[in-house]
Amino acid sequence: MKSDIEIAQEAEKLRIEEVAEKAGIPRDSLEFYGKYKAKLSEEYLRELDKKEDGKLVLVTAINPTPAGEGKTTTTIGLVDALNRRGVKTVAALREPSLGPCFGIKGGAAGGGYAQVVPMEELNLHFTGDFHAITSANNLLAAMLDNHIQQGNELGIDPRSVVWKRCMDMNDRVLRNIVVGLGRKPDGMPREDHFVISVASEIMAIFCLADDLHDLKERLKKIIVAYNFKGQPVTAEDLKAVGAMAALLVDAIKPNLIQTLEHNPAIVHGGPFANIAHGCNSVRATKAAMKLGDIAVTEAGFGADLGAEKFFDIKCRKAGLHPDAVVLVATIRALKYNGGIPKDQLKEEDLDALKRGIVNLEKHIENLKKYKVPVIVTLNSFDTDTKAEIAFVESFCKERGAEFALSEVFAKGGEGGLALADKVIGILKTKKSDFAPLYPDDLPLEQKIETIAREIYGADGVSYAPAAKKELIKLKDLGMDSLPVCMAKTQYSLSDNAKALGRPSGFTVNVREIYPSAGAGFVVAVLGNIMTMPGLPKHPAAENIDVTDDGRIVGLF
Protein backbone atom coordinates (compact mmCIF):
# COMPACT_ATOMS: atom_id res chain seq x y z
CA MET A 1 0.00 0.00 0.00
CA LYS A 2 1.19 3.53 -0.73
CA SER A 3 2.44 5.78 2.06
CA ASP A 4 0.11 8.34 3.63
CA ILE A 5 1.81 11.24 1.90
CA GLU A 6 1.70 9.49 -1.50
CA ILE A 7 -2.04 8.88 -1.12
CA ALA A 8 -2.60 12.50 -0.06
CA GLN A 9 -0.51 13.97 -2.88
CA GLU A 10 -2.21 11.85 -5.54
CA ALA A 11 -5.71 12.63 -4.29
CA GLU A 12 -7.96 14.89 -6.33
CA LYS A 13 -8.86 17.85 -4.13
CA LEU A 14 -11.80 20.19 -4.57
CA ARG A 15 -11.25 23.91 -4.25
CA ILE A 16 -12.21 24.89 -0.72
CA GLU A 17 -15.18 27.00 -1.86
CA GLU A 18 -16.70 23.84 -3.39
CA VAL A 19 -16.30 21.97 -0.10
CA ALA A 20 -17.83 24.93 1.71
CA GLU A 21 -20.77 24.94 -0.69
CA LYS A 22 -21.48 21.27 0.15
CA ALA A 23 -21.57 22.29 3.83
CA GLY A 24 -23.85 25.24 3.13
CA ILE A 25 -21.17 27.86 3.76
CA PRO A 26 -21.39 30.92 1.47
CA ARG A 27 -18.23 31.84 -0.43
CA ASP A 28 -18.26 35.33 1.09
CA SER A 29 -17.97 33.76 4.56
CA LEU A 30 -14.55 32.29 3.73
CA GLU A 31 -11.15 33.89 4.22
CA PHE A 32 -8.89 32.05 1.77
CA TYR A 33 -5.42 30.63 2.47
CA GLY A 34 -4.66 29.34 -1.01
CA LYS A 35 -6.85 26.94 -3.01
CA TYR A 36 -7.56 24.32 -0.37
CA LYS A 37 -7.66 26.08 3.01
CA ALA A 38 -9.88 28.81 4.42
CA LYS A 39 -10.97 30.35 7.69
CA LEU A 40 -14.59 30.96 8.65
CA SER A 41 -15.35 34.65 9.11
CA GLU A 42 -16.45 36.12 12.43
CA GLU A 43 -19.67 37.34 10.83
CA TYR A 44 -20.52 33.84 9.63
CA LEU A 45 -19.76 32.29 13.04
CA ARG A 46 -22.23 34.71 14.62
CA GLU A 47 -24.84 33.71 12.04
CA LEU A 48 -24.25 30.02 12.85
CA ASP A 49 -25.19 30.64 16.49
CA LYS A 50 -28.82 30.97 15.37
CA LYS A 51 -28.92 27.42 13.96
CA GLU A 52 -29.85 24.25 15.87
CA ASP A 53 -27.11 21.92 17.07
CA GLY A 54 -26.51 18.55 15.52
CA LYS A 55 -25.50 15.46 17.49
CA LEU A 56 -21.99 15.29 18.99
CA VAL A 57 -19.90 12.11 18.77
CA LEU A 58 -16.51 11.79 20.46
CA VAL A 59 -13.82 9.43 19.18
CA THR A 60 -11.27 8.26 21.77
CA ALA A 61 -9.00 5.24 22.20
CA ILE A 62 -7.25 2.81 24.50
CA ASN A 63 -3.79 3.78 25.77
CA PRO A 64 -1.45 4.32 22.80
CA THR A 65 1.20 1.74 21.97
CA PRO A 66 4.04 1.55 19.42
CA ALA A 67 1.68 -0.63 17.36
CA GLY A 68 -0.62 2.34 16.69
CA GLU A 69 -4.35 2.76 17.26
CA GLY A 70 -5.63 5.10 14.52
CA LYS A 71 -7.95 7.45 16.40
CA THR A 72 -7.77 10.34 13.92
CA THR A 73 -7.95 7.90 11.01
CA THR A 74 -11.12 6.42 12.50
CA THR A 75 -12.61 9.88 13.09
CA ILE A 76 -12.09 10.92 9.46
CA GLY A 77 -13.23 7.56 8.08
CA LEU A 78 -16.38 7.71 10.20
CA VAL A 79 -17.19 11.19 8.86
CA ASP A 80 -16.83 9.92 5.28
CA ALA A 81 -18.92 6.82 6.05
CA LEU A 82 -21.73 8.81 7.66
CA ASN A 83 -21.84 11.11 4.64
CA ARG A 84 -22.02 8.02 2.39
CA ARG A 85 -25.10 7.02 4.41
CA GLY A 86 -26.66 10.37 3.59
CA VAL A 87 -26.12 11.91 7.01
CA LYS A 88 -24.60 15.38 6.80
CA THR A 89 -21.52 15.05 8.99
CA VAL A 90 -18.65 17.42 9.75
CA ALA A 91 -15.31 16.61 11.43
CA ALA A 92 -13.81 18.78 14.18
CA LEU A 93 -10.10 17.99 14.60
CA ARG A 94 -6.94 19.32 16.22
CA GLU A 95 -4.07 20.92 14.33
CA PRO A 96 -0.76 18.98 14.46
CA SER A 97 2.25 20.20 16.39
CA LEU A 98 5.62 20.33 14.63
CA GLY A 99 7.15 18.50 17.61
CA PRO A 100 5.64 15.08 16.82
CA CYS A 101 5.93 15.67 13.06
CA PHE A 102 9.71 15.92 13.34
CA GLY A 103 9.97 13.66 16.38
CA ILE A 104 8.42 10.24 16.71
CA LYS A 105 4.61 10.22 16.87
CA GLY A 106 3.71 11.60 13.47
CA GLY A 107 1.14 14.12 12.33
CA ALA A 108 -2.58 14.47 12.85
CA ALA A 109 -4.07 14.21 9.37
CA GLY A 110 -5.26 10.59 9.66
CA GLY A 111 -3.81 7.81 7.54
CA GLY A 112 -4.27 5.61 4.51
CA TYR A 113 -7.51 6.44 2.70
CA ALA A 114 -9.00 8.23 5.72
CA GLN A 115 -7.12 11.52 5.72
CA VAL A 116 -7.71 15.24 5.57
CA VAL A 117 -5.90 17.28 2.92
CA PRO A 118 -3.76 19.20 2.11
CA MET A 119 -1.82 16.84 4.38
CA GLU A 120 1.65 18.41 4.17
CA GLU A 121 0.37 21.93 4.73
CA LEU A 122 -1.72 20.84 7.71
CA ASN A 123 1.21 19.03 9.32
CA LEU A 124 3.63 21.91 8.79
CA HIS A 125 2.71 25.63 9.00
CA PHE A 126 -0.99 25.34 8.01
CA THR A 127 -2.60 28.80 8.44
CA GLY A 128 -0.10 30.08 11.00
CA ASP A 129 -2.29 29.57 14.09
CA PHE A 130 0.49 27.99 16.14
CA HIS A 131 2.88 30.76 15.17
CA ALA A 132 0.35 33.31 16.47
CA ILE A 133 -0.11 31.39 19.72
CA THR A 134 3.67 31.08 20.21
CA SER A 135 4.13 34.79 19.48
CA ALA A 136 1.43 35.84 21.95
CA ASN A 137 2.98 33.63 24.63
CA ASN A 138 6.46 35.03 24.08
CA LEU A 139 5.26 38.63 23.86
CA LEU A 140 3.90 38.23 27.38
CA ALA A 141 7.24 36.76 28.51
CA ALA A 142 9.13 39.66 26.94
CA MET A 143 6.85 42.24 28.55
CA LEU A 144 7.24 40.55 31.92
CA ASP A 145 11.05 40.65 31.83
CA ASN A 146 10.99 44.18 30.43
CA HIS A 147 8.79 45.33 33.30
CA ILE A 148 11.27 43.96 35.82
CA GLN A 149 14.14 45.63 33.95
CA GLN A 150 12.38 49.00 33.66
CA GLY A 151 11.87 49.58 37.39
CA ASN A 152 9.52 46.77 38.42
CA GLU A 153 6.61 48.97 39.56
CA LEU A 154 4.50 45.89 40.31
CA GLY A 155 7.11 44.55 42.73
CA ILE A 156 7.48 41.24 40.88
CA ASP A 157 9.65 38.75 42.72
CA PRO A 158 12.03 37.39 40.01
CA ARG A 159 12.24 34.16 42.02
CA SER A 160 8.46 33.75 41.67
CA VAL A 161 8.06 34.12 37.91
CA VAL A 162 5.86 31.25 36.68
CA TRP A 163 5.27 32.24 33.06
CA LYS A 164 7.35 30.19 30.62
CA ARG A 165 8.45 30.85 27.08
CA CYS A 166 7.42 28.37 24.39
CA MET A 167 8.20 27.07 20.92
CA ASP A 168 6.48 24.46 18.74
CA MET A 169 9.36 22.00 18.61
CA ASN A 170 10.77 19.20 20.74
CA ASP A 171 13.92 20.70 22.29
CA ARG A 172 14.94 19.24 25.64
CA VAL A 173 17.87 21.63 26.23
CA LEU A 174 15.39 24.51 26.62
CA ARG A 175 13.50 22.93 29.52
CA ASN A 176 15.64 24.71 32.10
CA ILE A 177 17.71 27.76 31.10
CA VAL A 178 19.15 30.98 32.52
CA VAL A 179 18.20 34.32 30.94
CA GLY A 180 19.49 37.86 31.45
CA LEU A 181 23.19 37.02 31.35
CA GLY A 182 25.61 39.69 30.17
CA ARG A 183 25.56 43.40 31.04
CA LYS A 184 23.04 45.30 33.15
CA PRO A 185 21.01 46.43 30.09
CA ASP A 186 20.55 42.76 29.13
CA GLY A 187 18.07 42.13 31.94
CA MET A 188 18.03 40.55 35.37
CA PRO A 189 19.58 37.07 35.44
CA ARG A 190 17.10 34.40 36.51
CA GLU A 191 16.18 30.80 35.84
CA ASP A 192 13.65 30.37 33.05
CA HIS A 193 11.95 27.53 31.21
CA PHE A 194 10.39 26.60 27.86
CA VAL A 195 7.32 24.47 27.20
CA ILE A 196 6.19 23.20 23.82
CA SER A 197 3.59 25.58 22.34
CA VAL A 198 0.82 23.00 22.52
CA ALA A 199 1.29 22.84 26.31
CA SER A 200 1.13 26.60 26.82
CA GLU A 201 -1.77 28.25 28.60
CA ILE A 202 -2.32 30.44 25.53
CA MET A 203 -3.15 27.28 23.56
CA ALA A 204 -5.63 26.17 26.23
CA ILE A 205 -7.25 29.62 26.35
CA PHE A 206 -7.38 29.72 22.54
CA CYS A 207 -9.21 26.38 22.45
CA LEU A 208 -11.68 27.15 25.25
CA ALA A 209 -12.60 30.73 24.29
CA ASP A 210 -16.10 31.30 22.87
CA ASP A 211 -15.19 34.44 20.94
CA LEU A 212 -12.79 37.40 20.89
CA HIS A 213 -14.37 38.99 23.95
CA ASP A 214 -14.08 35.78 25.94
CA LEU A 215 -10.50 35.36 24.69
CA LYS A 216 -9.51 38.75 26.07
CA GLU A 217 -11.26 38.11 29.39
CA ARG A 218 -9.32 34.87 29.75
CA LEU A 219 -6.00 36.46 28.75
CA LYS A 220 -6.49 39.05 31.51
CA LYS A 221 -6.52 36.32 34.16
CA ILE A 222 -3.20 34.68 33.24
CA ILE A 223 -0.91 34.58 36.28
CA VAL A 224 2.64 35.36 35.18
CA ALA A 225 4.38 35.78 38.55
CA TYR A 226 3.90 36.69 42.20
CA ASN A 227 5.04 39.89 43.85
CA PHE A 228 7.16 40.16 46.98
CA LYS A 229 3.95 39.99 49.07
CA GLY A 230 3.01 36.67 47.46
CA GLN A 231 0.14 38.17 45.46
CA PRO A 232 -0.46 37.11 41.83
CA VAL A 233 0.58 39.38 38.96
CA THR A 234 -1.48 38.96 35.79
CA ALA A 235 -1.22 39.69 32.08
CA GLU A 236 -3.72 42.48 32.65
CA ASP A 237 -1.40 44.03 35.24
CA LEU A 238 1.34 44.09 32.60
CA LYS A 239 -1.02 45.73 30.06
CA ALA A 240 -0.27 42.94 27.60
CA VAL A 241 -3.79 41.73 26.81
CA GLY A 242 -4.61 43.98 23.85
CA ALA A 243 -1.42 43.24 21.98
CA MET A 244 -1.73 39.50 22.64
CA ALA A 245 -5.31 39.54 21.33
CA ALA A 246 -4.12 41.42 18.23
CA LEU A 247 -1.72 38.57 17.49
CA LEU A 248 -4.56 36.04 17.85
CA VAL A 249 -7.36 37.93 16.08
CA ASP A 250 -7.05 35.95 12.82
CA ALA A 251 -5.90 32.69 14.37
CA ILE A 252 -9.05 32.36 16.49
CA LYS A 253 -11.16 31.87 13.35
CA PRO A 254 -11.62 28.12 12.69
CA ASN A 255 -10.00 26.53 9.62
CA LEU A 256 -11.89 24.60 6.95
CA ILE A 257 -10.27 21.83 4.87
CA GLN A 258 -11.54 18.54 3.37
CA THR A 259 -11.33 14.78 3.73
CA LEU A 260 -10.13 12.63 0.82
CA GLU A 261 -13.83 12.16 0.01
CA HIS A 262 -14.37 15.94 -0.07
CA ASN A 263 -16.31 16.21 3.18
CA PRO A 264 -15.81 19.26 5.42
CA ALA A 265 -13.33 19.15 8.29
CA ILE A 266 -12.87 22.02 10.72
CA VAL A 267 -9.35 21.84 12.12
CA HIS A 268 -8.48 24.30 14.87
CA GLY A 269 -6.21 24.37 17.92
CA GLY A 270 -4.15 21.49 19.18
CA PRO A 271 -3.24 21.13 22.86
CA PHE A 272 -1.49 17.88 23.79
CA ALA A 273 -3.64 15.58 25.93
CA ASN A 274 -0.82 14.25 28.13
CA ILE A 275 0.28 17.71 29.33
CA ALA A 276 -2.68 19.91 28.33
CA HIS A 277 -6.42 19.31 27.79
CA GLY A 278 -6.14 17.59 24.42
CA CYS A 279 -9.15 18.90 22.48
CA ASN A 280 -9.69 21.04 19.40
CA SER A 281 -11.22 24.47 19.92
CA VAL A 282 -14.70 24.98 21.33
CA ARG A 283 -15.38 27.26 18.35
CA ALA A 284 -14.53 24.45 15.90
CA THR A 285 -16.69 21.88 17.68
CA LYS A 286 -19.67 24.24 17.97
CA ALA A 287 -19.34 25.25 14.31
CA ALA A 288 -19.27 21.58 13.25
CA MET A 289 -22.41 20.93 15.30
CA LYS A 290 -24.19 23.83 13.56
CA LEU A 291 -23.07 22.77 10.08
CA GLY A 292 -23.81 19.05 10.34
CA ASP A 293 -26.55 16.74 11.56
CA ILE A 294 -23.65 14.99 13.30
CA ALA A 295 -20.32 16.44 14.39
CA VAL A 296 -17.52 13.94 14.98
CA THR A 297 -14.62 15.13 17.11
CA GLU A 298 -11.66 13.50 18.83
CA ALA A 299 -9.67 13.87 22.02
CA GLY A 300 -5.96 13.12 22.27
CA PHE A 301 -4.26 9.90 23.39
CA GLY A 302 -6.23 7.37 25.47
CA ALA A 303 -9.62 7.87 27.10
CA ASP A 304 -7.94 8.22 30.51
CA LEU A 305 -6.50 11.54 29.29
CA GLY A 306 -8.24 13.00 26.23
CA ALA A 307 -11.77 11.75 26.87
CA GLU A 308 -11.63 12.55 30.60
CA LYS A 309 -10.55 16.12 29.83
CA PHE A 310 -13.06 16.43 26.99
CA PHE A 311 -15.85 15.53 29.40
CA ASP A 312 -14.62 17.16 32.61
CA ILE A 313 -13.06 20.33 31.18
CA LYS A 314 -14.26 21.10 27.65
CA CYS A 315 -17.88 19.93 27.94
CA ARG A 316 -18.20 21.44 31.42
CA LYS A 317 -16.82 24.82 30.32
CA ALA A 318 -18.55 24.98 26.93
CA GLY A 319 -21.91 23.49 27.90
CA LEU A 320 -21.55 20.61 25.44
CA HIS A 321 -23.63 17.43 25.77
CA PRO A 322 -22.02 14.51 23.87
CA ASP A 323 -24.45 11.98 22.44
CA ALA A 324 -22.13 8.98 21.92
CA VAL A 325 -18.50 7.95 22.18
CA VAL A 326 -16.49 5.69 19.88
CA LEU A 327 -13.62 3.84 21.56
CA VAL A 328 -10.86 2.76 19.15
CA ALA A 329 -8.68 -0.29 19.73
CA THR A 330 -6.56 -2.64 17.64
CA ILE A 331 -5.82 -6.32 18.02
CA ARG A 332 -2.10 -5.53 17.85
CA ALA A 333 -2.27 -2.92 20.62
CA LEU A 334 -4.26 -5.24 22.87
CA LYS A 335 -1.69 -8.03 22.39
CA TYR A 336 1.07 -5.52 23.14
CA ASN A 337 -0.73 -4.75 26.40
CA GLY A 338 -0.71 -8.49 26.98
CA GLY A 339 3.08 -8.54 26.97
CA ILE A 340 3.89 -9.44 23.36
CA PRO A 341 6.91 -7.61 21.80
CA LYS A 342 6.19 -5.26 18.91
CA ASP A 343 7.91 -7.53 16.35
CA GLN A 344 5.66 -10.51 17.23
CA LEU A 345 2.24 -8.82 17.08
CA LYS A 346 1.32 -10.19 13.65
CA GLU A 347 0.99 -13.75 14.95
CA GLU A 348 -2.35 -14.99 16.32
CA ASP A 349 -2.14 -15.16 20.12
CA LEU A 350 -5.46 -15.41 21.93
CA ASP A 351 -3.78 -15.79 25.31
CA ALA A 352 -1.95 -12.47 24.90
CA LEU A 353 -5.18 -10.88 23.66
CA LYS A 354 -7.01 -12.09 26.78
CA ARG A 355 -4.28 -10.66 28.99
CA GLY A 356 -4.18 -7.31 27.20
CA ILE A 357 -7.88 -6.73 26.68
CA VAL A 358 -8.19 -5.63 30.31
CA ASN A 359 -6.93 -2.23 29.13
CA LEU A 360 -9.95 -1.95 26.82
CA GLU A 361 -12.18 -3.20 29.63
CA LYS A 362 -11.11 -0.37 31.95
CA HIS A 363 -11.71 2.26 29.28
CA ILE A 364 -15.23 0.91 28.63
CA GLU A 365 -15.94 1.08 32.36
CA ASN A 366 -14.56 4.63 32.57
CA LEU A 367 -16.60 5.96 29.65
CA LYS A 368 -19.79 4.48 31.07
CA LYS A 369 -19.26 6.57 34.23
CA TYR A 370 -20.10 9.62 32.09
CA LYS A 371 -23.46 8.04 31.11
CA VAL A 372 -22.79 8.27 27.37
CA PRO A 373 -23.46 5.30 25.02
CA VAL A 374 -20.22 3.51 24.01
CA ILE A 375 -19.30 1.86 20.70
CA VAL A 376 -16.01 -0.06 20.50
CA THR A 377 -14.44 -0.18 17.06
CA LEU A 378 -11.52 -2.34 16.02
CA ASN A 379 -9.22 -0.56 13.59
CA SER A 380 -8.59 -3.50 11.28
CA PHE A 381 -5.23 -4.85 10.10
CA ASP A 382 -4.76 -7.66 7.60
CA THR A 383 -2.95 -9.72 10.26
CA ASP A 384 -6.04 -9.84 12.50
CA THR A 385 -7.60 -13.31 12.60
CA LYS A 386 -11.29 -14.24 12.72
CA ALA A 387 -10.82 -15.82 16.14
CA GLU A 388 -9.21 -12.68 17.55
CA ILE A 389 -11.90 -10.39 16.15
CA ALA A 390 -14.68 -12.68 17.42
CA PHE A 391 -13.14 -12.70 20.90
CA VAL A 392 -13.01 -8.90 21.10
CA GLU A 393 -16.56 -8.54 19.77
CA SER A 394 -17.92 -11.00 22.33
CA PHE A 395 -15.92 -9.32 25.11
CA CYS A 396 -17.40 -5.90 24.30
CA LYS A 397 -20.99 -7.09 23.99
CA GLU A 398 -20.74 -8.87 27.36
CA ARG A 399 -19.86 -5.48 28.87
CA GLY A 400 -22.77 -3.65 27.29
CA ALA A 401 -20.79 -1.89 24.56
CA GLU A 402 -21.71 -1.93 20.87
CA PHE A 403 -19.04 -3.27 18.49
CA ALA A 404 -18.04 -2.56 14.89
CA LEU A 405 -15.07 -3.41 12.70
CA SER A 406 -13.42 -0.46 10.94
CA GLU A 407 -11.49 -0.78 7.68
CA VAL A 408 -11.22 2.92 6.88
CA PHE A 409 -7.43 2.94 6.58
CA ALA A 410 -7.55 0.65 3.55
CA LYS A 411 -11.02 1.48 2.18
CA GLY A 412 -11.86 5.03 3.28
CA GLY A 413 -15.52 5.77 3.98
CA GLU A 414 -16.63 2.44 2.52
CA GLY A 415 -14.62 0.68 5.22
CA GLY A 416 -16.44 2.63 7.94
CA LEU A 417 -20.02 1.84 6.97
CA ALA A 418 -20.46 -0.79 9.69
CA LEU A 419 -19.30 1.72 12.30
CA ALA A 420 -21.46 4.47 10.79
CA ASP A 421 -24.52 2.21 11.01
CA LYS A 422 -23.80 1.53 14.69
CA VAL A 423 -23.44 5.26 15.38
CA ILE A 424 -26.69 6.08 13.55
CA GLY A 425 -28.48 3.29 15.43
CA ILE A 426 -27.25 4.40 18.83
CA LEU A 427 -28.14 8.05 18.20
CA LYS A 428 -31.67 6.95 17.30
CA THR A 429 -32.25 4.45 20.10
CA LYS A 430 -30.12 5.40 23.11
CA LYS A 431 -30.24 8.62 25.09
CA SER A 432 -27.12 10.20 26.54
CA ASP A 433 -27.46 11.28 30.17
CA PHE A 434 -24.04 12.89 30.17
CA ALA A 435 -22.68 14.23 33.43
CA PRO A 436 -19.09 15.14 34.44
CA LEU A 437 -17.24 12.86 36.83
CA TYR A 438 -17.15 15.35 39.72
CA PRO A 439 -18.99 18.54 40.76
CA ASP A 440 -17.44 22.01 40.63
CA ASP A 441 -17.59 22.48 44.39
CA LEU A 442 -15.49 19.41 45.21
CA PRO A 443 -12.12 20.56 46.66
CA LEU A 444 -9.13 20.29 44.31
CA GLU A 445 -7.49 17.54 46.31
CA GLN A 446 -10.65 15.43 46.10
CA LYS A 447 -11.00 16.10 42.36
CA ILE A 448 -7.47 14.79 41.82
CA GLU A 449 -8.19 11.74 43.95
CA THR A 450 -11.49 11.09 42.16
CA ILE A 451 -9.77 11.02 38.76
CA ALA A 452 -6.91 8.89 40.10
CA ARG A 453 -9.19 6.31 41.69
CA GLU A 454 -12.12 6.26 39.26
CA ILE A 455 -10.30 6.68 35.92
CA TYR A 456 -6.78 5.36 36.53
CA GLY A 457 -7.70 2.68 39.08
CA ALA A 458 -5.18 3.97 41.64
CA ASP A 459 -5.34 3.14 45.32
CA GLY A 460 -4.63 6.74 46.21
CA VAL A 461 -2.57 9.88 45.63
CA SER A 462 0.67 11.13 47.16
CA TYR A 463 1.92 14.70 46.91
CA ALA A 464 5.39 16.20 46.73
CA PRO A 465 5.83 18.90 49.42
CA ALA A 466 5.81 21.68 46.80
CA ALA A 467 2.51 20.36 45.38
CA LYS A 468 0.94 20.29 48.84
CA LYS A 469 2.01 23.87 49.41
CA GLU A 470 0.56 24.95 46.06
CA LEU A 471 -2.79 23.35 46.89
CA ILE A 472 -3.05 25.59 49.93
CA LYS A 473 -2.13 28.67 47.86
CA LEU A 474 -4.71 27.86 45.19
CA LYS A 475 -7.42 27.47 47.79
CA ASP A 476 -6.47 30.87 49.26
CA LEU A 477 -6.68 32.36 45.75
CA GLY A 478 -10.25 31.06 45.35
CA MET A 479 -9.41 28.45 42.70
CA ASP A 480 -10.75 25.41 44.54
CA SER A 481 -13.81 25.28 42.27
CA LEU A 482 -11.81 24.87 39.03
CA PRO A 483 -11.60 21.52 37.20
CA VAL A 484 -8.29 19.64 37.12
CA CYS A 485 -6.14 18.97 34.06
CA MET A 486 -3.95 15.93 34.83
CA ALA A 487 -0.54 15.88 33.15
CA LYS A 488 0.34 12.18 32.95
CA THR A 489 2.05 9.64 30.72
CA GLN A 490 -0.19 8.54 27.88
CA TYR A 491 1.20 5.02 27.74
CA SER A 492 -0.36 3.67 30.92
CA LEU A 493 -3.46 4.11 33.03
CA SER A 494 -1.01 4.77 35.88
CA ASP A 495 1.75 7.39 36.09
CA ASN A 496 4.32 4.70 35.22
CA ALA A 497 4.70 4.44 31.43
CA LYS A 498 5.83 0.81 31.67
CA ALA A 499 2.74 -0.42 33.57
CA LEU A 500 0.66 -1.77 30.68
CA GLY A 501 -2.72 -3.49 30.67
CA ARG A 502 -4.80 -2.62 33.72
CA PRO A 503 -2.42 -1.76 36.57
CA SER A 504 -3.55 -2.19 40.17
CA GLY A 505 -2.15 -1.62 43.64
CA PHE A 506 -0.45 1.67 42.73
CA THR A 507 -0.42 5.24 44.01
CA VAL A 508 -0.02 8.19 41.65
CA ASN A 509 2.42 10.90 42.68
CA VAL A 510 1.58 14.56 42.13
CA ARG A 511 4.93 16.27 41.55
CA GLU A 512 3.71 19.77 40.76
CA ILE A 513 0.49 21.80 40.72
CA TYR A 514 -0.04 25.15 39.06
CA PRO A 515 -2.99 27.29 37.94
CA SER A 516 -4.01 28.01 34.36
CA ALA A 517 -6.29 30.77 35.55
CA GLY A 518 -7.09 32.08 32.07
CA ALA A 519 -7.94 28.62 30.78
CA GLY A 520 -10.01 28.04 33.89
CA PHE A 521 -8.38 24.90 35.25
CA VAL A 522 -5.61 23.72 37.55
CA VAL A 523 -2.82 21.49 36.20
CA ALA A 524 -1.59 18.56 38.30
CA VAL A 525 1.69 17.09 37.01
CA LEU A 526 2.09 13.36 37.70
CA GLY A 527 5.36 11.45 37.74
CA ASN A 528 8.05 12.29 35.19
CA ILE A 529 5.88 13.84 32.49
CA MET A 530 7.66 16.63 30.59
CA THR A 531 6.04 19.82 29.28
CA MET A 532 8.89 20.19 26.76
CA PRO A 533 9.49 16.84 25.02
CA GLY A 534 12.80 15.80 23.47
CA LEU A 535 13.60 14.21 20.13
CA PRO A 536 14.26 10.45 19.86
CA LYS A 537 17.60 8.99 18.80
CA HIS A 538 16.44 8.86 15.18
CA PRO A 539 13.85 11.62 14.75
CA ALA A 540 11.39 11.56 11.86
CA ALA A 541 13.07 14.75 10.62
CA GLU A 542 15.95 12.60 9.31
CA ASN A 543 13.62 11.09 6.69
CA ILE A 544 11.95 14.27 5.44
CA ASP A 545 13.14 16.00 2.29
CA VAL A 546 11.99 18.21 -0.59
CA THR A 547 12.44 17.36 -4.26
CA ASP A 548 13.79 19.88 -6.76
CA ASP A 549 10.25 20.65 -7.88
CA GLY A 550 9.18 21.48 -4.31
CA ARG A 551 7.38 18.24 -3.43
CA ILE A 552 7.76 17.18 0.23
CA VAL A 553 8.68 13.50 0.77
CA GLY A 554 9.16 11.30 3.83
CA LEU A 555 6.42 12.98 5.86
CA PHE A 556 4.68 9.72 6.97
Short mmCIF file of N, CA, C and O in Angstrom, two decimals, residues 22 27 61 68 74 191-192 259 322-323 416 442 474 479 484 494:
data_model
loop_
_atom_site.label_atom_id
_atom_site.label_comp_id
_atom_site.label_asym_id
_atom_site.label_seq_id
_atom_site.Cartn_x
_atom_site.Cartn_y
_atom_site.Cartn_z
N LYS A 22 -20.85 22.52 -0.29
CA LYS A 22 -21.48 21.27 0.15
C LYS A 22 -21.97 21.37 1.60
O LYS A 22 -22.98 20.79 1.97
N ARG A 27 -19.60 31.51 -0.06
CA ARG A 27 -18.23 31.84 -0.43
C ARG A 27 -17.76 33.11 0.28
O ARG A 27 -16.59 33.21 0.68
N ALA A 61 -9.73 6.49 22.45
CA ALA A 61 -9.00 5.24 22.20
C ALA A 61 -8.50 4.65 23.51
O ALA A 61 -8.57 5.27 24.57
N GLY A 68 0.30 1.38 17.30
CA GLY A 68 -0.62 2.34 16.69
C GLY A 68 -2.08 1.96 16.90
O GLY A 68 -2.43 0.78 16.93
N THR A 74 -9.75 6.89 12.27
CA THR A 74 -11.12 6.42 12.50
C THR A 74 -12.11 7.58 12.46
O THR A 74 -13.20 7.47 11.89
N GLU A 191 16.49 32.08 36.47
CA GLU A 191 16.18 30.80 35.84
C GLU A 191 14.89 30.93 35.05
O GLU A 191 13.94 31.58 35.49
N ASP A 192 14.85 30.34 33.87
CA ASP A 192 13.65 30.37 33.05
C ASP A 192 13.43 28.99 32.45
O ASP A 192 14.26 28.08 32.61
N THR A 259 -11.79 16.15 3.70
CA THR A 259 -11.33 14.78 3.73
C THR A 259 -11.00 14.34 2.31
O THR A 259 -11.29 15.04 1.34
N PRO A 322 -22.31 15.55 24.87
CA PRO A 322 -22.02 14.51 23.87
C PRO A 322 -23.10 13.44 23.84
O PRO A 322 -23.67 13.07 24.87
N ASP A 323 -23.37 12.94 22.62
CA ASP A 323 -24.45 11.98 22.44
C ASP A 323 -23.97 10.54 22.35
O ASP A 323 -24.75 9.61 22.58
N GLY A 416 -15.87 2.18 6.66
CA GLY A 416 -16.44 2.63 7.94
C GLY A 416 -17.94 2.52 8.00
O GLY A 416 -18.56 3.00 8.97
N LEU A 442 -16.37 20.37 44.54
CA LEU A 442 -15.49 19.41 45.21
C LEU A 442 -14.10 20.03 45.34
O LEU A 442 -13.57 20.58 44.37
N LEU A 474 -3.61 27.79 46.14
CA LEU A 474 -4.71 27.86 45.19
C LEU A 474 -6.06 27.99 45.90
O LEU A 474 -6.96 28.71 45.43
N MET A 479 -9.39 29.29 43.90
CA MET A 479 -9.41 28.45 42.70
C MET A 479 -9.82 27.01 43.00
O MET A 479 -9.66 26.13 42.15
N VAL A 484 -9.71 20.02 37.09
CA VAL A 484 -8.29 19.64 37.12
C VAL A 484 -7.89 19.06 35.78
O VAL A 484 -8.60 18.24 35.20
N SER A 494 -1.69 4.26 34.70
CA SER A 494 -1.01 4.77 35.88
C SER A 494 -0.07 5.91 35.48
O SER A 494 -0.08 6.36 34.34
#
